[in-house]
Each structure stands twice: as structure tokens, then as C-alpha cells.
PDB file of C-alpha atoms in Angstrom:
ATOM      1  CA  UNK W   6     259.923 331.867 132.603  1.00  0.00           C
ATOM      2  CA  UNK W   7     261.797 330.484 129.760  1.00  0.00           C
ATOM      3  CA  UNK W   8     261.242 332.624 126.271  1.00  0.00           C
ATOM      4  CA  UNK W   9     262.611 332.091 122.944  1.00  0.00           C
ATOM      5  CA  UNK W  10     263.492 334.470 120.154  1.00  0.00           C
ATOM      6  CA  UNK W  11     264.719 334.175 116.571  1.00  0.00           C
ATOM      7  CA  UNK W  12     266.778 336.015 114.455  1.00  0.00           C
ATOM      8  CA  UNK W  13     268.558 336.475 111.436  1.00  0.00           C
ATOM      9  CA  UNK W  14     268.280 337.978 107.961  1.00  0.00           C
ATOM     10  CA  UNK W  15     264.334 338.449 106.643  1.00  0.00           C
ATOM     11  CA  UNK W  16     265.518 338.325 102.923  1.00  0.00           C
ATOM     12  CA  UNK W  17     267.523 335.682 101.214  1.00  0.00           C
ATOM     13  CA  UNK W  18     268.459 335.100  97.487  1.00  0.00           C
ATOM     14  CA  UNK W  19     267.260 332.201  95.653  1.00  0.00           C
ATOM     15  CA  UNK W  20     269.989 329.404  95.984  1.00  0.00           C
ATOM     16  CA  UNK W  21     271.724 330.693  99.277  1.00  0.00           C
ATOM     17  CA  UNK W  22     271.480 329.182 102.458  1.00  0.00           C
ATOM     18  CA  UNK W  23     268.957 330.623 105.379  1.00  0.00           C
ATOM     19  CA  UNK W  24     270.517 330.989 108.684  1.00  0.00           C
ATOM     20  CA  UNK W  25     268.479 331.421 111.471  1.00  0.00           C
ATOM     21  CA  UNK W  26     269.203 331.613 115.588  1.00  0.00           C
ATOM     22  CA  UNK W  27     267.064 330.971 118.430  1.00  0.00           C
ATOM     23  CA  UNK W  28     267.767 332.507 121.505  1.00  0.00           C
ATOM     24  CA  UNK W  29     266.684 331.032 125.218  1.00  0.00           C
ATOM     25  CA  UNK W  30     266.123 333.095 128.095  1.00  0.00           C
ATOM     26  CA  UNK W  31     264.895 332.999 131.602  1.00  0.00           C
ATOM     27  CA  UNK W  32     266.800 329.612 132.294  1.00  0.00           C
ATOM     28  CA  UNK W  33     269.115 327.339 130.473  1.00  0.00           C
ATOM     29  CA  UNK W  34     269.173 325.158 127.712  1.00  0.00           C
ATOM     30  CA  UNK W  35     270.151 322.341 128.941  1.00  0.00           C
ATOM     31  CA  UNK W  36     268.175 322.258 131.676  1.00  0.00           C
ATOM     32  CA  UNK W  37     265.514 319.563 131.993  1.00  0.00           C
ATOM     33  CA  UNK W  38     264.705 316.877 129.069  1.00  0.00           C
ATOM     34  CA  UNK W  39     263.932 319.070 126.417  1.00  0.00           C
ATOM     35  CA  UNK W  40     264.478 318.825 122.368  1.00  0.00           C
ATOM     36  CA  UNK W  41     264.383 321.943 120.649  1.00  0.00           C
ATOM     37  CA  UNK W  42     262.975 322.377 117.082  1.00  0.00           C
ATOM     38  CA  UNK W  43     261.820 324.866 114.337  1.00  0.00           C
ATOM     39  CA  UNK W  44     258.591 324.904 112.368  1.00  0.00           C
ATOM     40  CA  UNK W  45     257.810 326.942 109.480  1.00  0.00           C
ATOM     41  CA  UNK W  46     255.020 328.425 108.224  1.00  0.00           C
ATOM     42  CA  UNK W  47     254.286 330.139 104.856  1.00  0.00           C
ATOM     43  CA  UNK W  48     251.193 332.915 104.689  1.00  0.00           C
ATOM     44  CA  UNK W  49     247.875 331.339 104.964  1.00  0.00           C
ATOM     45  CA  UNK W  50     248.965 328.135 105.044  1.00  0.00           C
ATOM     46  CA  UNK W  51     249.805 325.342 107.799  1.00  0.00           C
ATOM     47  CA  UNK W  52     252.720 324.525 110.231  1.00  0.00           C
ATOM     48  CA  UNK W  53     255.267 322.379 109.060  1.00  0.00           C
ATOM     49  CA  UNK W  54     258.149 320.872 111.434  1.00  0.00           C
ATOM     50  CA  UNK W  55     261.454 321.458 109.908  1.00  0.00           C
ATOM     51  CA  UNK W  56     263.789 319.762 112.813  1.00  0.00           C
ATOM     52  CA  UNK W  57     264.821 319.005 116.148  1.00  0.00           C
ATOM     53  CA  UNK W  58     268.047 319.112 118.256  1.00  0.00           C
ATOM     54  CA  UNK W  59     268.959 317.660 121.711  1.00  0.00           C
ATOM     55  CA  UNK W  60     271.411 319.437 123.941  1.00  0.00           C
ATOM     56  CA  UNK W  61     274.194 316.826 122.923  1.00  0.00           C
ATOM     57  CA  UNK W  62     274.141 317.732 119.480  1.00  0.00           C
ATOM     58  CA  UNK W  63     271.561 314.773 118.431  1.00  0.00           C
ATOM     59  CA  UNK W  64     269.368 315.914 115.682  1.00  0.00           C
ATOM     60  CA  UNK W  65     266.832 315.011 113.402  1.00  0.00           C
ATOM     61  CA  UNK W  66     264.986 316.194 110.221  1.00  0.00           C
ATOM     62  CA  UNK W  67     261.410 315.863 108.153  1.00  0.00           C
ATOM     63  CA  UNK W  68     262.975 313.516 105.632  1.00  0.00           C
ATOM     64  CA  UNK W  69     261.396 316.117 103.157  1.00  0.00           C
ATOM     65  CA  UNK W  70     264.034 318.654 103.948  1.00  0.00           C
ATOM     66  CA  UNK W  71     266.988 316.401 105.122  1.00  0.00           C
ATOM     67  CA  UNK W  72     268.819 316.920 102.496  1.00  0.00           C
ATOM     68  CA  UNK W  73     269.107 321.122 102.916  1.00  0.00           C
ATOM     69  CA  UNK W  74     268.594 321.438 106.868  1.00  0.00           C
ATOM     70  CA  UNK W  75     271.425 321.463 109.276  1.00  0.00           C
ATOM     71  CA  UNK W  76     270.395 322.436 112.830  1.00  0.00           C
ATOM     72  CA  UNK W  77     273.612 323.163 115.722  1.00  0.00           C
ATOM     73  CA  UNK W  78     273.356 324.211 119.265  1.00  0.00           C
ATOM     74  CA  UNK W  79     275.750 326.744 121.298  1.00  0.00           C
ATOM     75  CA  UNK W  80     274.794 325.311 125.010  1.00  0.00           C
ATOM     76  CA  UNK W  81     277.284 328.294 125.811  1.00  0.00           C
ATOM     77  CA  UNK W  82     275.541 331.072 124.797  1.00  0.00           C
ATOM     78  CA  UNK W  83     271.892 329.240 124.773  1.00  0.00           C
ATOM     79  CA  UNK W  84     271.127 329.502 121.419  1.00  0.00           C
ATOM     80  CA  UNK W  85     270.341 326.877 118.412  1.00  0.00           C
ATOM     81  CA  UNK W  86     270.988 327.637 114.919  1.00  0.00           C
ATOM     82  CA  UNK W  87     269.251 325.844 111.678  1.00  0.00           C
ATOM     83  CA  UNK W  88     270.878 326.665 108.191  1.00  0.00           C
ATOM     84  CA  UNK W  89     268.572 325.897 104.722  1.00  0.00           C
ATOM     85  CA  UNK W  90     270.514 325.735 102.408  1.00  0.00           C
ATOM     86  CA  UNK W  91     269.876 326.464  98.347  1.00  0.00           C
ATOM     87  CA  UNK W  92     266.474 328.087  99.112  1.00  0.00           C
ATOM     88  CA  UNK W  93     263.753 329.065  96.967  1.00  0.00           C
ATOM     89  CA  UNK W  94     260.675 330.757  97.080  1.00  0.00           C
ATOM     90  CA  UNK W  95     259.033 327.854  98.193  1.00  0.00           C
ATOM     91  CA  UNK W  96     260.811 328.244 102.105  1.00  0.00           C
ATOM     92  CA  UNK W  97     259.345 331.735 101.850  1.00  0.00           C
ATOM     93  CA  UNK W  98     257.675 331.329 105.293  1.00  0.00           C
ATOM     94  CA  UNK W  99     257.614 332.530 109.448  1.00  0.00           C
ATOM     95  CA  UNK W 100     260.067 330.037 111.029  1.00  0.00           C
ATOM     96  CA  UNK W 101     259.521 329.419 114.379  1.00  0.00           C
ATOM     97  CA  UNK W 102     261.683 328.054 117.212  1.00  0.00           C
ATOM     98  CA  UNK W 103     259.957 326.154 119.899  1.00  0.00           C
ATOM     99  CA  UNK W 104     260.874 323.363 122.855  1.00  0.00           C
ATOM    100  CA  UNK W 105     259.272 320.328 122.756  1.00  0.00           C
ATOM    101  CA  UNK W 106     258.977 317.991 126.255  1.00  0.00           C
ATOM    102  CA  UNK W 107     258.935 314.695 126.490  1.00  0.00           C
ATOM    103  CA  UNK W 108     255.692 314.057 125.415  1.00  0.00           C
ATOM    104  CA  UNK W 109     255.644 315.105 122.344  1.00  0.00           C
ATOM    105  CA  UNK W 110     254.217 318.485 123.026  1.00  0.00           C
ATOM    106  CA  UNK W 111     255.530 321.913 121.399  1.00  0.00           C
ATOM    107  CA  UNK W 112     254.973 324.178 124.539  1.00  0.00           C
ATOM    108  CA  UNK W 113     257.101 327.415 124.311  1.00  0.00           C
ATOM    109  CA  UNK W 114     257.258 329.349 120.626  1.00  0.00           C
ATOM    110  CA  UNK W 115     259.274 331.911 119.773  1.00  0.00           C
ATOM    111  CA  UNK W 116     257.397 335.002 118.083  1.00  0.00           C
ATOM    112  CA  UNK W 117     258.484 333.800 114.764  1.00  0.00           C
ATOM    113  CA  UNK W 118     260.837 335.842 112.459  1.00  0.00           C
ATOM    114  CA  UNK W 119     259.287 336.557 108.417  1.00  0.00           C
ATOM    115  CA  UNK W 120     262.129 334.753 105.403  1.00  0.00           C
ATOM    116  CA  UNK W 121     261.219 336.048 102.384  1.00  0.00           C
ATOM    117  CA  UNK W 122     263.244 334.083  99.737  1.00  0.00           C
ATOM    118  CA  UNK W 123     263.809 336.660  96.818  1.00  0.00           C
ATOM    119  CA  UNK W 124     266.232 338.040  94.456  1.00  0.00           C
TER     120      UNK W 124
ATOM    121  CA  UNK T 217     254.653 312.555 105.739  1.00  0.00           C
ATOM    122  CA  UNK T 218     251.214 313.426 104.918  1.00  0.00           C
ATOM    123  CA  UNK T 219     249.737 316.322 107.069  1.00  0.00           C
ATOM    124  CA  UNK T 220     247.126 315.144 109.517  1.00  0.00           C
ATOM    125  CA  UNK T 221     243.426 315.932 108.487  1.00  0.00           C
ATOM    126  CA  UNK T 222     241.186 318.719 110.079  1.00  0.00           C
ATOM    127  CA  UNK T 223     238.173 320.863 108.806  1.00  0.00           C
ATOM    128  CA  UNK T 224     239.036 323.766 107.252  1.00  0.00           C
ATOM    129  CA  UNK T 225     236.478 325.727 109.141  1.00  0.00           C
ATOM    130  CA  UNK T 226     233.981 325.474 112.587  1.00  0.00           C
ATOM    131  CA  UNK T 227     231.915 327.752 113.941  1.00  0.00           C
ATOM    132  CA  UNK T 228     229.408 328.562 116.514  1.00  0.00           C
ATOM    133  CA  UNK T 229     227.800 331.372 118.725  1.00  0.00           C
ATOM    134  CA  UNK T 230     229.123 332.513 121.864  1.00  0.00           C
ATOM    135  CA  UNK T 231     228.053 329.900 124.647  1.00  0.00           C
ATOM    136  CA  UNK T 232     227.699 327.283 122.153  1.00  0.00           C
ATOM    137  CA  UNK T 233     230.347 324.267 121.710  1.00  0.00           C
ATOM    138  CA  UNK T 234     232.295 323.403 118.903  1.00  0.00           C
ATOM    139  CA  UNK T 235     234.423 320.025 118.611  1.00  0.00           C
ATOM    140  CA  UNK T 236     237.437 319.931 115.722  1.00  0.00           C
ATOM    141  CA  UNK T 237     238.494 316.461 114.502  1.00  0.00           C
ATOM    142  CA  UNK T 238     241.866 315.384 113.459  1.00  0.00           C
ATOM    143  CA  UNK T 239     242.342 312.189 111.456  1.00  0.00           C
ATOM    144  CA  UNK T 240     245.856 310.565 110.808  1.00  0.00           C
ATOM    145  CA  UNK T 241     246.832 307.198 110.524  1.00  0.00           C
ATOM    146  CA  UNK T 242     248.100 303.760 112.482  1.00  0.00           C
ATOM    147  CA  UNK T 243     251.051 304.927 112.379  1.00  0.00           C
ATOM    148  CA  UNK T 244     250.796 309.070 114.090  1.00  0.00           C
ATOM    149  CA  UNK T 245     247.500 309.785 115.874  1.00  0.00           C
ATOM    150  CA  UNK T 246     246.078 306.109 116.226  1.00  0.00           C
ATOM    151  CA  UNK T 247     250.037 304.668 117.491  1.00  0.00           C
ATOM    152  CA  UNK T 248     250.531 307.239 120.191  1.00  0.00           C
ATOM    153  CA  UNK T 249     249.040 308.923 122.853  1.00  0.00           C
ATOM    154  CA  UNK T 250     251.012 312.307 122.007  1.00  0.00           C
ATOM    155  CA  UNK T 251     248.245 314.584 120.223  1.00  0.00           C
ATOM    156  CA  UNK T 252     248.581 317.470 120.841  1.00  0.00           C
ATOM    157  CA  UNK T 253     245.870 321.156 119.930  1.00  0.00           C
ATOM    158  CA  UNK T 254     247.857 324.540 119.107  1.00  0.00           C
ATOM    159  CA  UNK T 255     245.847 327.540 119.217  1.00  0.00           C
ATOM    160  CA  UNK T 256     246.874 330.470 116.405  1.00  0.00           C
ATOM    161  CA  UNK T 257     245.866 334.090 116.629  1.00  0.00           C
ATOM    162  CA  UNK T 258     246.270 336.048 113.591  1.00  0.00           C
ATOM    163  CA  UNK T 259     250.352 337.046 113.019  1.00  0.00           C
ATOM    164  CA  UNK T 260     251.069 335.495 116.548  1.00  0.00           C
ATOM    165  CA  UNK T 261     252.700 331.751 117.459  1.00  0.00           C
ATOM    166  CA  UNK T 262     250.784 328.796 118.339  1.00  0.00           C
ATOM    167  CA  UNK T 263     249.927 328.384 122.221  1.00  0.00           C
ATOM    168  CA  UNK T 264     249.622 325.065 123.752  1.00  0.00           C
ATOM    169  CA  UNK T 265     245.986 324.167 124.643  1.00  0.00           C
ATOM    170  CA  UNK T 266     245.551 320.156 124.994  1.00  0.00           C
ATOM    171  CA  UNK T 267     248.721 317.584 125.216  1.00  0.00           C
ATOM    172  CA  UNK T 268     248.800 313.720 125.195  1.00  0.00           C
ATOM    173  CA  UNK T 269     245.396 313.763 123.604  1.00  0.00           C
ATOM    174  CA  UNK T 270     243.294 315.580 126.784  1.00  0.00           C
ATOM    175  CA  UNK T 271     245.555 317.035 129.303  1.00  0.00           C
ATOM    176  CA  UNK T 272     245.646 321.407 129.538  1.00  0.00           C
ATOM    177  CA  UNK T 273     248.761 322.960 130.740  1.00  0.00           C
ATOM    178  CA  UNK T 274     248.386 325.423 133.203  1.00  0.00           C
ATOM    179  CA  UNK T 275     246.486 328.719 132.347  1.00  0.00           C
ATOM    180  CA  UNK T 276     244.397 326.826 129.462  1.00  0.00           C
ATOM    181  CA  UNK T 277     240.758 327.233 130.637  1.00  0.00           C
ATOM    182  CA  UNK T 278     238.797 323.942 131.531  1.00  0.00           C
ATOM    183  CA  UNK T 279     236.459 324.270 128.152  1.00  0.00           C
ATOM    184  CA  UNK T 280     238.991 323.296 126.262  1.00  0.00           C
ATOM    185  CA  UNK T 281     239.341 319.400 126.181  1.00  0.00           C
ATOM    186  CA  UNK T 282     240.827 316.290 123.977  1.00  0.00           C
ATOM    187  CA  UNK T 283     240.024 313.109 122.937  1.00  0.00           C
ATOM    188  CA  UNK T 284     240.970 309.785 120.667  1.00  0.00           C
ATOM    189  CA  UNK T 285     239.135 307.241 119.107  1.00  0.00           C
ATOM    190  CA  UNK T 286     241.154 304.982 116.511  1.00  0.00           C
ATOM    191  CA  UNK T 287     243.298 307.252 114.528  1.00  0.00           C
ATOM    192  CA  UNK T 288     241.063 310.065 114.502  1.00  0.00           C
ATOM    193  CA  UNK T 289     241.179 313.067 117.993  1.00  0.00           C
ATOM    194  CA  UNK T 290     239.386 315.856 118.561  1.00  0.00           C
ATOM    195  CA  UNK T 291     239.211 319.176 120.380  1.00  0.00           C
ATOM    196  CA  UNK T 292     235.847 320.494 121.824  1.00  0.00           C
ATOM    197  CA  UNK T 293     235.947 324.347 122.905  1.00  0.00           C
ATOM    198  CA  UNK T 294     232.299 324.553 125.253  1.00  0.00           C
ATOM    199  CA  UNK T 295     231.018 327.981 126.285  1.00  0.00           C
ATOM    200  CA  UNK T 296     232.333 329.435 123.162  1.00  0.00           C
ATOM    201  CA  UNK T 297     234.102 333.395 123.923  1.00  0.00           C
ATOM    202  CA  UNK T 298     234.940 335.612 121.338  1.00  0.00           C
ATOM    203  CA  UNK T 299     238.563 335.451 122.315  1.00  0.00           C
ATOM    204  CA  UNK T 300     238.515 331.721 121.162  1.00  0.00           C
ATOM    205  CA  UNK T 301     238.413 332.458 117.298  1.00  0.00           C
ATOM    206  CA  UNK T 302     241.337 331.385 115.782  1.00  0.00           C
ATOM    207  CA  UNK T 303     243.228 328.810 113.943  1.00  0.00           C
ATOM    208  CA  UNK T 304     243.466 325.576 115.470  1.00  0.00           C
ATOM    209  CA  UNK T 305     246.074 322.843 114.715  1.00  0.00           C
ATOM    210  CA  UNK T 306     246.756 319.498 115.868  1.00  0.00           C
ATOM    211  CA  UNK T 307     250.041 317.094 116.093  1.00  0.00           C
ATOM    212  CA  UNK T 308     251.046 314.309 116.644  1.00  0.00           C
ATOM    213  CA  UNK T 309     254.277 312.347 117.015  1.00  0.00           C
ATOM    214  CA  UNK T 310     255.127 310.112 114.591  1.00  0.00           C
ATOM    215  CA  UNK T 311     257.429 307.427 115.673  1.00  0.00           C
ATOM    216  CA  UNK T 312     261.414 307.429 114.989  1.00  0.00           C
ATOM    217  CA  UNK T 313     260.747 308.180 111.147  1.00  0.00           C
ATOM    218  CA  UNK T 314     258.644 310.949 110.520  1.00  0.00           C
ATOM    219  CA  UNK T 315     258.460 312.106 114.622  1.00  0.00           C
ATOM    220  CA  UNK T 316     256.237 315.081 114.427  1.00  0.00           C
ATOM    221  CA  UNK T 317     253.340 315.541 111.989  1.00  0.00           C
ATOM    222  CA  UNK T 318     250.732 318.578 111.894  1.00  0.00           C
ATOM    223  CA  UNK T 319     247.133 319.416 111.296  1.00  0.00           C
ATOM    224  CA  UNK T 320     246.142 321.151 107.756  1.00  0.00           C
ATOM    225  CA  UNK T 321     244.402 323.884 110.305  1.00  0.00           C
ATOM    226  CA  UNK T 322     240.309 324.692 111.302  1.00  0.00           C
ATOM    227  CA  UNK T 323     239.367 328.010 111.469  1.00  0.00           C
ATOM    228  CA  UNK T 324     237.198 328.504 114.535  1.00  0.00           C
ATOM    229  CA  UNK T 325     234.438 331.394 114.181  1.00  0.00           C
ATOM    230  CA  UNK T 326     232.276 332.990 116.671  1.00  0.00           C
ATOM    231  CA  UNK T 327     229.026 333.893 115.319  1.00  0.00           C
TER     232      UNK T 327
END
């Protein structure tokens, strides 16, 4: 069954840019009509959707963070990528990668992967 | 993009039912039939438990089940187990602007 799993660096300094990857196993990624997207989520608090990227490249953003999220895809090597850039300790969170179908419906997660924003 | 309003907390004893509303707006939970319910144990992801509003993937047991009325949905958990505390979110798409917006989160305790 298809899995996903992020990585990348669990501390960042204020004003650099977050880089995160999401890797997809047990099938491919462009397989079937599926948009794939990352959702944060800071300690004790709620979920909040960051983004979303088609297999074409397509994309699009929570107008809150549209101006410091790009999100890429590598159908090669089945991964998707999102870069924040001049963090603070506000995006201090769990991000989260996770496919969403047709309908609307987030139904694979990645474990999530801790971003402490902190100098 | 306002987050979509739930209880903070719900609770009940095991065998018991417990229903968690969701209230949005014209324009997320009352414009489309794409709510979806997220279950959360502590330090794990969200699992998938009701999409477009009452349908349950495979796996999710039969007392869990969705509903909408206006702009408000709701999950009811019946025959309440220990294994179904946790956090509970809902979502909902949100049209070609905002597309996906989530619950603020309801706690679910078995007494």
C-alpha cells in the first residue's frame, strides 16, 4: 500500500527557509487522480493546510502563506518538496505530507517530521 | 480562511454515543458535500474516518458516521471503546480560493 514519509532538517534559524521532502512508496506518484499536500501542526494546537501540488507541477497555497511557500514535485524519484521561506517561530510545528483524492478527502499521512524554528 | 468550528471537548462512557459538530459557512461546509472527520492519537497523524460528509473508508468501523445540515456536520461515534479517545478534526473543501479548511479540534473522552 502506498506510504509517505518526510524528511529534512528538525531545526531551522529564524529567517531561513524550511525545506522539507515527502517520499511515496508502495506505488507511484502519478498514478491515479491524486493532489498531494502538506499540513502543519504546532503542539497542542490544530491542523492547518499549507499547500497542494498535482503531478504536472500545478500548485496551490492557503493565501495566508502564499507569499513564503513554494511546493515542487520529482515524479522521478516520487517525492514532493515544499520550501518556507524566512521562518519564524511561529512555523515551529509537525508538518505533515498527505494525498488528497478527488473528493476532497486527506486519506494517506505521512508520520509527520518535528521543525523547530530557533536560533 | 477562518478555521471551521468544533467543541473543544466530548465525552462519554464506554457503550455510550457521542456526536461532534462542525460549523463553517456558505461558502466550505454548507457549499460542498466534501466534509470530511480525521481521527488524532496523541504524537501520531490523522486517520481518515468519514469522507463526503458520511461515507467510511475501508477498515473504519460502522459506529462511526457523518452528517450535514446547512453549514453545520457532525460525527457521531456509538458504542463508545476506549480506543476511540482522541482528537477529532473536521474539513472541508473550500472552493477554488481557500480549497481546504480545518476543524479547531474536539477532544473525545471515555469516561
Amino acid at each position: 500500500q502506498v506510504q509517505l514519509q518526510e524528511s529534512g532538517p528538525g531545526l531551522v534559524k529564524p529567517s531561513q527557509t524550511l525545506s522539507l521532502t515527502c517520499t511515496v512508496s508502495g506505488g507511484s506518484i502519478s498514478s491515479g487522480s491524486y493532489y498531494w499536500s502538506w499540513i502543519r501542526q504546532p503542539a497542542g494546537k490544530g491542523l492547518e493546510w499549507i499547500g497542494r501540488i498535482y503531478t504536472s507541477g500545478s500548485t496551490n497555497y492557503n493565501s495566508s502563506l502564499r507569499s513564503r511557500v513554494t511546493m515542487s514535485v520529482d515524479t522521478s524519484k516520487n517525492q514532493v518538496s515544499l520550501e518556507l521561506t524566512s521562518v519564524t517561530p511561529a512555523d515551529t510545528a509537525v508538518y505533515f505530507c498527505a494525498r488528497i483524492t478527488t473528493r476532497a478527502a486527506f486519506d494517506i499521512w505521512g508520520q509527520g517530521t518535528v521543525v523547530t524554528v530557533s536560533s | 480562511q477562518s478555521a471551521l468550528t468544533q467543541p473543544p471537548s466530548a465525552s462519554g462512557s464506554p457503550g455510550q454515543s457521542v456526536t461532534i459538530s462542525c460549523t463553517g459557512t456558505s461558502s466550505d461546509v454548507g457549499g460542498y458535500n466534501y466534509v470530511s472527520w480525521y481521527q488524532q492519537h496523541p504524537g501520531k497523524a490523522p486517520k481518515l474516518m468519514i469522507y463526503e460528509v458520511s461515507k467510511r473508508p475501508s477498515g473504519v468501523p460502522d459506529r462511526f458516521s457523518g452528517s450535514k445540515s446547512g453549514n453545520t456536520a457532525s460525527l457521531t461515534v456509538s458504542g463508545l471503546q476506549a480506543e476511540d479517545e482522541a482528537d477529532y478534526y473536521c474539513s472541508s473543501y473550500a472552493g477554488n480560493n481557500n480549497f481546504y479548511v480545518f476543524g479547531t479540534g474536539t477532544k473525545v473522552t471515555v469516561l
